[in-house]
Amino acid sequence: MLSPVTDTDGAPFWEYARRGELRVQACASCGEPRFPPRPCCPHCQSFDSDWRGVSGQGRVWSYVVPHPPLLPGYAEQAPYNVVVVELAEAPRVRLVGNVVAEAGARLDSVSPERIRIGARVQAVFGPDGLPRWVLERS
Ligand code: ZN
């Protein structure tokens, strides 16, 4: 499986994720959250930022089911879903991930047919420190 490639701006995101915390970079001047992490606020051009904790609640904004050819580590788990999740507290922040049955579960633990655009999801963190998503019962 692929591991995150971190840079200076994005490193805090992954450090919090390893601790099971979902945080997004936000402008310390105007408060606007932004993703991916970067030095300058696109709204007010401030270079001041902080890392705001969020609930991990969101909705499926879009999704795909990848088809072969897939990298070997992923091919053995196909078919699986890849989702884009819009965060409840920061609708302009959208994170790419997978819907799984529970933290640490395989990528194929939820059938792609169960994924719907708009479905409520909650972030979970497995041992690899990558944020993934579980469907909320509603
Ligand atoms: Zn700003």
mmCIF file with all atom_site columns, C-alpha atoms and ligand atoms in Angstrom:
data_model
loop_
_atom_site.group_PDB
_atom_site.id
_atom_site.type_symbol
_atom_site.label_atom_id
_atom_site.label_alt_id
_atom_site.label_comp_id
_atom_site.label_asym_id
_atom_site.label_entity_id
_atom_site.label_seq_id
_atom_site.pdbx_PDB_ins_code
_atom_site.Cartn_x
_atom_site.Cartn_y
_atom_site.Cartn_z
_atom_site.occupancy
_atom_site.B_iso_or_equiv
_atom_site.pdbx_formal_charge
_atom_site.auth_seq_id
_atom_site.auth_comp_id
_atom_site.auth_asym_id
_atom_site.auth_atom_id
_atom_site.pdbx_PDB_model_num
ATOM   1   C  CA . MET A 1 1   ? 0.000   0.000  0.000   1.00 0.00 ? 1   MET A CA 1
ATOM   2   C  CA . LEU A 1 2   ? 1.090   3.560  -0.630  1.00 0.00 ? 2   LEU A CA 1
ATOM   3   C  CA . SER A 1 3   ? 2.128   5.788  2.268   1.00 0.00 ? 3   SER A CA 1
ATOM   4   C  CA . PRO A 1 4   ? 1.582   9.527  2.520   1.00 0.00 ? 4   PRO A CA 1
ATOM   5   C  CA . VAL A 1 5   ? 4.235   11.712 0.935   1.00 0.00 ? 5   VAL A CA 1
ATOM   6   C  CA . THR A 1 6   ? 4.605   14.618 3.317   1.00 0.00 ? 6   THR A CA 1
ATOM   7   C  CA . ASP A 1 7   ? 5.934   18.093 2.758   1.00 0.00 ? 7   ASP A CA 1
ATOM   8   C  CA . THR A 1 8   ? 6.521   20.937 5.219   1.00 0.00 ? 8   THR A CA 1
ATOM   9   C  CA . ASP A 1 9   ? 3.040   22.401 4.779   1.00 0.00 ? 9   ASP A CA 1
ATOM   10  C  CA . GLY A 1 10  ? 1.218   19.074 4.995   1.00 0.00 ? 10  GLY A CA 1
ATOM   11  C  CA . ALA A 1 11  ? 3.263   17.360 7.726   1.00 0.00 ? 11  ALA A CA 1
ATOM   12  C  CA . PRO A 1 12  ? 1.003   18.503 10.619  1.00 0.00 ? 12  PRO A CA 1
ATOM   13  C  CA . PHE A 1 13  ? -2.045  16.927 8.929   1.00 0.00 ? 13  PHE A CA 1
ATOM   14  C  CA . TRP A 1 14  ? -0.333  13.533 8.976   1.00 0.00 ? 14  TRP A CA 1
ATOM   15  C  CA . GLU A 1 15  ? 1.072   13.980 12.488  1.00 0.00 ? 15  GLU A CA 1
ATOM   16  C  CA . TYR A 1 16  ? -2.422  14.622 13.855  1.00 0.00 ? 16  TYR A CA 1
ATOM   17  C  CA . ALA A 1 17  ? -3.824  11.741 11.771  1.00 0.00 ? 17  ALA A CA 1
ATOM   18  C  CA . ARG A 1 18  ? -1.283  9.337  13.284  1.00 0.00 ? 18  ARG A CA 1
ATOM   19  C  CA . ARG A 1 19  ? -2.747  10.313 16.678  1.00 0.00 ? 19  ARG A CA 1
ATOM   20  C  CA . GLY A 1 20  ? -6.277  9.699  15.397  1.00 0.00 ? 20  GLY A CA 1
ATOM   21  C  CA . GLU A 1 21  ? -7.126  13.379 15.088  1.00 0.00 ? 21  GLU A CA 1
ATOM   22  C  CA . LEU A 1 22  ? -8.605  14.975 11.997  1.00 0.00 ? 22  LEU A CA 1
ATOM   23  C  CA . ARG A 1 23  ? -7.475  18.591 11.703  1.00 0.00 ? 23  ARG A CA 1
ATOM   24  C  CA . VAL A 1 24  ? -7.518  20.991 8.793   1.00 0.00 ? 24  VAL A CA 1
ATOM   25  C  CA . GLN A 1 25  ? -5.341  23.987 8.188   1.00 0.00 ? 25  GLN A CA 1
ATOM   26  C  CA . ALA A 1 26  ? -7.216  27.255 8.711   1.00 0.00 ? 26  ALA A CA 1
ATOM   27  C  CA . CYS A 1 27  ? -6.252  30.866 8.233   1.00 0.00 ? 27  CYS A CA 1
ATOM   28  C  CA . ALA A 1 28  ? -5.428  32.517 11.576  1.00 0.00 ? 28  ALA A CA 1
ATOM   29  C  CA . SER A 1 29  ? -6.462  35.905 10.182  1.00 0.00 ? 29  SER A CA 1
ATOM   30  C  CA . CYS A 1 30  ? -9.814  35.321 8.420   1.00 0.00 ? 30  CYS A CA 1
ATOM   31  C  CA . GLY A 1 31  ? -10.597 31.817 9.729   1.00 0.00 ? 31  GLY A CA 1
ATOM   32  C  CA . GLU A 1 32  ? -11.103 30.193 6.319   1.00 0.00 ? 32  GLU A CA 1
ATOM   33  C  CA . PRO A 1 33  ? -10.142 26.502 6.273   1.00 0.00 ? 33  PRO A CA 1
ATOM   34  C  CA . ARG A 1 34  ? -8.082  25.331 3.310   1.00 0.00 ? 34  ARG A CA 1
ATOM   35  C  CA . PHE A 1 35  ? -6.947  22.073 1.779   1.00 0.00 ? 35  PHE A CA 1
ATOM   36  C  CA . PRO A 1 36  ? -4.472  20.949 0.624   1.00 0.00 ? 36  PRO A CA 1
ATOM   37  C  CA . PRO A 1 37  ? -2.242  22.700 3.176   1.00 0.00 ? 37  PRO A CA 1
ATOM   38  C  CA . ARG A 1 38  ? -0.248  25.592 1.781   1.00 0.00 ? 38  ARG A CA 1
ATOM   39  C  CA . PRO A 1 39  ? 1.582   28.646 3.125   1.00 0.00 ? 39  PRO A CA 1
ATOM   40  C  CA . CYS A 1 40  ? -0.793  31.429 2.053   1.00 0.00 ? 40  CYS A CA 1
ATOM   41  C  CA . CYS A 1 41  ? -4.535  31.982 2.536   1.00 0.00 ? 41  CYS A CA 1
ATOM   42  C  CA . PRO A 1 42  ? -6.231  32.172 -0.892  1.00 0.00 ? 42  PRO A CA 1
ATOM   43  C  CA . HIS A 1 43  ? -8.909  34.516 0.529   1.00 0.00 ? 43  HIS A CA 1
ATOM   44  C  CA . CYS A 1 44  ? -6.946  37.164 2.441   1.00 0.00 ? 44  CYS A CA 1
ATOM   45  C  CA . GLN A 1 45  ? -3.306  36.327 1.526   1.00 0.00 ? 45  GLN A CA 1
ATOM   46  C  CA . SER A 1 46  ? -2.298  35.975 5.184   1.00 0.00 ? 46  SER A CA 1
ATOM   47  C  CA . PHE A 1 47  ? 0.599   33.659 5.985   1.00 0.00 ? 47  PHE A CA 1
ATOM   48  C  CA . ASP A 1 48  ? -0.699  32.969 9.515   1.00 0.00 ? 48  ASP A CA 1
ATOM   49  C  CA . SER A 1 49  ? -2.391  29.615 9.993   1.00 0.00 ? 49  SER A CA 1
ATOM   50  C  CA . ASP A 1 50  ? -3.369  27.104 12.620  1.00 0.00 ? 50  ASP A CA 1
ATOM   51  C  CA . TRP A 1 51  ? -4.696  23.543 12.685  1.00 0.00 ? 51  TRP A CA 1
ATOM   52  C  CA . ARG A 1 52  ? -8.359  23.301 13.584  1.00 0.00 ? 52  ARG A CA 1
ATOM   53  C  CA . GLY A 1 53  ? -9.801  20.092 14.952  1.00 0.00 ? 53  GLY A CA 1
ATOM   54  C  CA . VAL A 1 54  ? -12.967 18.910 13.196  1.00 0.00 ? 54  VAL A CA 1
ATOM   55  C  CA . SER A 1 55  ? -15.538 16.284 14.143  1.00 0.00 ? 55  SER A CA 1
ATOM   56  C  CA . GLY A 1 56  ? -14.732 13.967 11.254  1.00 0.00 ? 56  GLY A CA 1
ATOM   57  C  CA . GLN A 1 57  ? -18.330 14.094 10.085  1.00 0.00 ? 57  GLN A CA 1
ATOM   58  C  CA . GLY A 1 58  ? -18.924 14.613 6.409   1.00 0.00 ? 58  GLY A CA 1
ATOM   59  C  CA . ARG A 1 59  ? -20.784 13.596 3.315   1.00 0.00 ? 59  ARG A CA 1
ATOM   60  C  CA . VAL A 1 60  ? -19.735 11.682 0.223   1.00 0.00 ? 60  VAL A CA 1
ATOM   61  C  CA . TRP A 1 61  ? -19.277 14.390 -2.395  1.00 0.00 ? 61  TRP A CA 1
ATOM   62  C  CA . SER A 1 62  ? -18.252 11.960 -5.154  1.00 0.00 ? 62  SER A CA 1
ATOM   63  C  CA . TYR A 1 63  ? -16.812 8.490  -5.558  1.00 0.00 ? 63  TYR A CA 1
ATOM   64  C  CA . VAL A 1 64  ? -15.301 6.100  -8.077  1.00 0.00 ? 64  VAL A CA 1
ATOM   65  C  CA . VAL A 1 65  ? -14.682 2.372  -8.308  1.00 0.00 ? 65  VAL A CA 1
ATOM   66  C  CA . PRO A 1 66  ? -11.164 1.934  -9.749  1.00 0.00 ? 66  PRO A CA 1
ATOM   67  C  CA . HIS A 1 67  ? -10.785 -0.636 -12.504 1.00 0.00 ? 67  HIS A CA 1
ATOM   68  C  CA . PRO A 1 68  ? -7.651  -2.558 -13.538 1.00 0.00 ? 68  PRO A CA 1
ATOM   69  C  CA . PRO A 1 69  ? -4.824  -2.125 -14.114 1.00 0.00 ? 69  PRO A CA 1
ATOM   70  C  CA . LEU A 1 70  ? -4.291  -1.480 -10.381 1.00 0.00 ? 70  LEU A CA 1
ATOM   71  C  CA . LEU A 1 71  ? -1.142  -1.550 -8.288  1.00 0.00 ? 71  LEU A CA 1
ATOM   72  C  CA . PRO A 1 72  ? -0.670  -5.091 -6.863  1.00 0.00 ? 72  PRO A CA 1
ATOM   73  C  CA . GLY A 1 73  ? -1.462  -4.096 -3.258  1.00 0.00 ? 73  GLY A CA 1
ATOM   74  C  CA . TYR A 1 74  ? -4.753  -2.598 -4.401  1.00 0.00 ? 74  TYR A CA 1
ATOM   75  C  CA . ALA A 1 75  ? -5.630  -5.210 -7.029  1.00 0.00 ? 75  ALA A CA 1
ATOM   76  C  CA . GLU A 1 76  ? -5.974  -7.872 -4.323  1.00 0.00 ? 76  GLU A CA 1
ATOM   77  C  CA . GLN A 1 77  ? -8.614  -5.715 -2.598  1.00 0.00 ? 77  GLN A CA 1
ATOM   78  C  CA . ALA A 1 78  ? -10.644 -4.804 -5.699  1.00 0.00 ? 78  ALA A CA 1
ATOM   79  C  CA . PRO A 1 79  ? -13.419 -3.970 -6.151  1.00 0.00 ? 79  PRO A CA 1
ATOM   80  C  CA . TYR A 1 80  ? -13.213 -1.120 -3.674  1.00 0.00 ? 80  TYR A CA 1
ATOM   81  C  CA . ASN A 1 81  ? -14.373 2.482  -3.495  1.00 0.00 ? 81  ASN A CA 1
ATOM   82  C  CA . VAL A 1 82  ? -12.489 5.761  -3.513  1.00 0.00 ? 82  VAL A CA 1
ATOM   83  C  CA . VAL A 1 83  ? -14.544 8.630  -2.135  1.00 0.00 ? 83  VAL A CA 1
ATOM   84  C  CA . VAL A 1 84  ? -14.245 12.398 -1.962  1.00 0.00 ? 84  VAL A CA 1
ATOM   85  C  CA . VAL A 1 85  ? -15.676 13.545 1.373   1.00 0.00 ? 85  VAL A CA 1
ATOM   86  C  CA . GLU A 1 86  ? -16.902 17.054 2.061   1.00 0.00 ? 86  GLU A CA 1
ATOM   87  C  CA . LEU A 1 87  ? -16.324 17.946 5.729   1.00 0.00 ? 87  LEU A CA 1
ATOM   88  C  CA . ALA A 1 88  ? -19.376 19.037 7.752   1.00 0.00 ? 88  ALA A CA 1
ATOM   89  C  CA . GLU A 1 89  ? -17.591 21.994 9.375   1.00 0.00 ? 89  GLU A CA 1
ATOM   90  C  CA . ALA A 1 90  ? -15.657 22.996 6.259   1.00 0.00 ? 90  ALA A CA 1
ATOM   91  C  CA . PRO A 1 91  ? -17.698 22.231 3.130   1.00 0.00 ? 91  PRO A CA 1
ATOM   92  C  CA . ARG A 1 92  ? -15.002 23.609 0.836   1.00 0.00 ? 92  ARG A CA 1
ATOM   93  C  CA . VAL A 1 93  ? -12.527 21.079 2.256   1.00 0.00 ? 93  VAL A CA 1
ATOM   94  C  CA . ARG A 1 94  ? -12.783 17.747 0.460   1.00 0.00 ? 94  ARG A CA 1
ATOM   95  C  CA . LEU A 1 95  ? -10.638 14.764 1.383   1.00 0.00 ? 95  LEU A CA 1
ATOM   96  C  CA . VAL A 1 96  ? -9.982  11.689 -0.744  1.00 0.00 ? 96  VAL A CA 1
ATOM   97  C  CA . GLY A 1 97  ? -10.198 8.312  0.976   1.00 0.00 ? 97  GLY A CA 1
ATOM   98  C  CA . ASN A 1 98  ? -12.097 5.043  1.203   1.00 0.00 ? 98  ASN A CA 1
ATOM   99  C  CA . VAL A 1 99  ? -15.302 3.967  2.921   1.00 0.00 ? 99  VAL A CA 1
ATOM   100 C  CA . VAL A 1 100 ? -14.544 0.889  5.046   1.00 0.00 ? 100 VAL A CA 1
ATOM   101 C  CA . ALA A 1 101 ? -16.577 -1.217 7.489   1.00 0.00 ? 101 ALA A CA 1
ATOM   102 C  CA . GLU A 1 102 ? -14.554 -0.125 10.527  1.00 0.00 ? 102 GLU A CA 1
ATOM   103 C  CA . ALA A 1 103 ? -11.152 1.330  11.445  1.00 0.00 ? 103 ALA A CA 1
ATOM   104 C  CA . GLY A 1 104 ? -8.388  -0.862 10.054  1.00 0.00 ? 104 GLY A CA 1
ATOM   105 C  CA . ALA A 1 105 ? -10.718 -2.867 7.758   1.00 0.00 ? 105 ALA A CA 1
ATOM   106 C  CA . ARG A 1 106 ? -9.758  -3.786 4.198   1.00 0.00 ? 106 ARG A CA 1
ATOM   107 C  CA . LEU A 1 107 ? -10.640 -1.511 1.289   1.00 0.00 ? 107 LEU A CA 1
ATOM   108 C  CA . ASP A 1 108 ? -13.138 -4.082 0.008   1.00 0.00 ? 108 ASP A CA 1
ATOM   109 C  CA . SER A 1 109 ? -14.964 -4.322 3.366   1.00 0.00 ? 109 SER A CA 1
ATOM   110 C  CA . VAL A 1 110 ? -17.814 -2.161 2.037   1.00 0.00 ? 110 VAL A CA 1
ATOM   111 C  CA . SER A 1 111 ? -19.278 -3.031 -1.349  1.00 0.00 ? 111 SER A CA 1
ATOM   112 C  CA . PRO A 1 112 ? -19.123 -0.111 -3.811  1.00 0.00 ? 112 PRO A CA 1
ATOM   113 C  CA . GLU A 1 113 ? -22.882 -0.575 -4.426  1.00 0.00 ? 113 GLU A CA 1
ATOM   114 C  CA . ARG A 1 114 ? -23.523 0.704  -0.896  1.00 0.00 ? 114 ARG A CA 1
ATOM   115 C  CA . ILE A 1 115 ? -21.885 4.079  -1.577  1.00 0.00 ? 115 ILE A CA 1
ATOM   116 C  CA . ARG A 1 116 ? -24.177 6.975  -2.424  1.00 0.00 ? 116 ARG A CA 1
ATOM   117 C  CA . ILE A 1 117 ? -23.389 10.613 -3.113  1.00 0.00 ? 117 ILE A CA 1
ATOM   118 C  CA . GLY A 1 118 ? -24.565 12.583 -0.098  1.00 0.00 ? 118 GLY A CA 1
ATOM   119 C  CA . ALA A 1 119 ? -24.212 9.657  2.326   1.00 0.00 ? 119 ALA A CA 1
ATOM   120 C  CA . ARG A 1 120 ? -23.155 10.705 5.827   1.00 0.00 ? 120 ARG A CA 1
ATOM   121 C  CA . VAL A 1 121 ? -19.748 9.401  6.859   1.00 0.00 ? 121 VAL A CA 1
ATOM   122 C  CA . GLN A 1 122 ? -17.470 9.596  9.871   1.00 0.00 ? 122 GLN A CA 1
ATOM   123 C  CA . ALA A 1 123 ? -13.665 9.602  9.839   1.00 0.00 ? 123 ALA A CA 1
ATOM   124 C  CA . VAL A 1 124 ? -11.863 6.649  11.419  1.00 0.00 ? 124 VAL A CA 1
ATOM   125 C  CA . PHE A 1 125 ? -8.154  5.952  11.792  1.00 0.00 ? 125 PHE A CA 1
ATOM   126 C  CA . GLY A 1 126 ? -6.539  2.545  11.442  1.00 0.00 ? 126 GLY A CA 1
ATOM   127 C  CA . PRO A 1 127 ? -3.040  1.506  12.474  1.00 0.00 ? 127 PRO A CA 1
ATOM   128 C  CA . ASP A 1 128 ? -1.557  3.047  9.310   1.00 0.00 ? 128 ASP A CA 1
ATOM   129 C  CA . GLY A 1 129 ? -2.670  6.540  10.403  1.00 0.00 ? 129 GLY A CA 1
ATOM   130 C  CA . LEU A 1 130 ? -4.609  7.217  7.202   1.00 0.00 ? 130 LEU A CA 1
ATOM   131 C  CA . PRO A 1 131 ? -8.035  8.784  7.651   1.00 0.00 ? 131 PRO A CA 1
ATOM   132 C  CA . ARG A 1 132 ? -10.759 6.593  6.182   1.00 0.00 ? 132 ARG A CA 1
ATOM   133 C  CA . TRP A 1 133 ? -14.542 6.726  6.473   1.00 0.00 ? 133 TRP A CA 1
ATOM   134 C  CA . VAL A 1 134 ? -17.397 4.641  7.813   1.00 0.00 ? 134 VAL A CA 1
ATOM   135 C  CA . LEU A 1 135 ? -21.036 5.049  6.785   1.00 0.00 ? 135 LEU A CA 1
ATOM   136 C  CA . GLU A 1 136 ? -23.188 6.574  9.515   1.00 0.00 ? 136 GLU A CA 1
ATOM   137 C  CA . ARG A 1 137 ? -26.381 4.763  10.354  1.00 0.00 ? 137 ARG A CA 1
ATOM   138 C  CA . SER A 1 138 ? -29.225 7.214  9.912   1.00 0.00 ? 138 SER A CA 1
HETATM 139 ZN ZN . ZN  B 2 .   ? -7.392  34.277 5.375   1.00 0.00 ? 1   ZN  B ZN 1
#
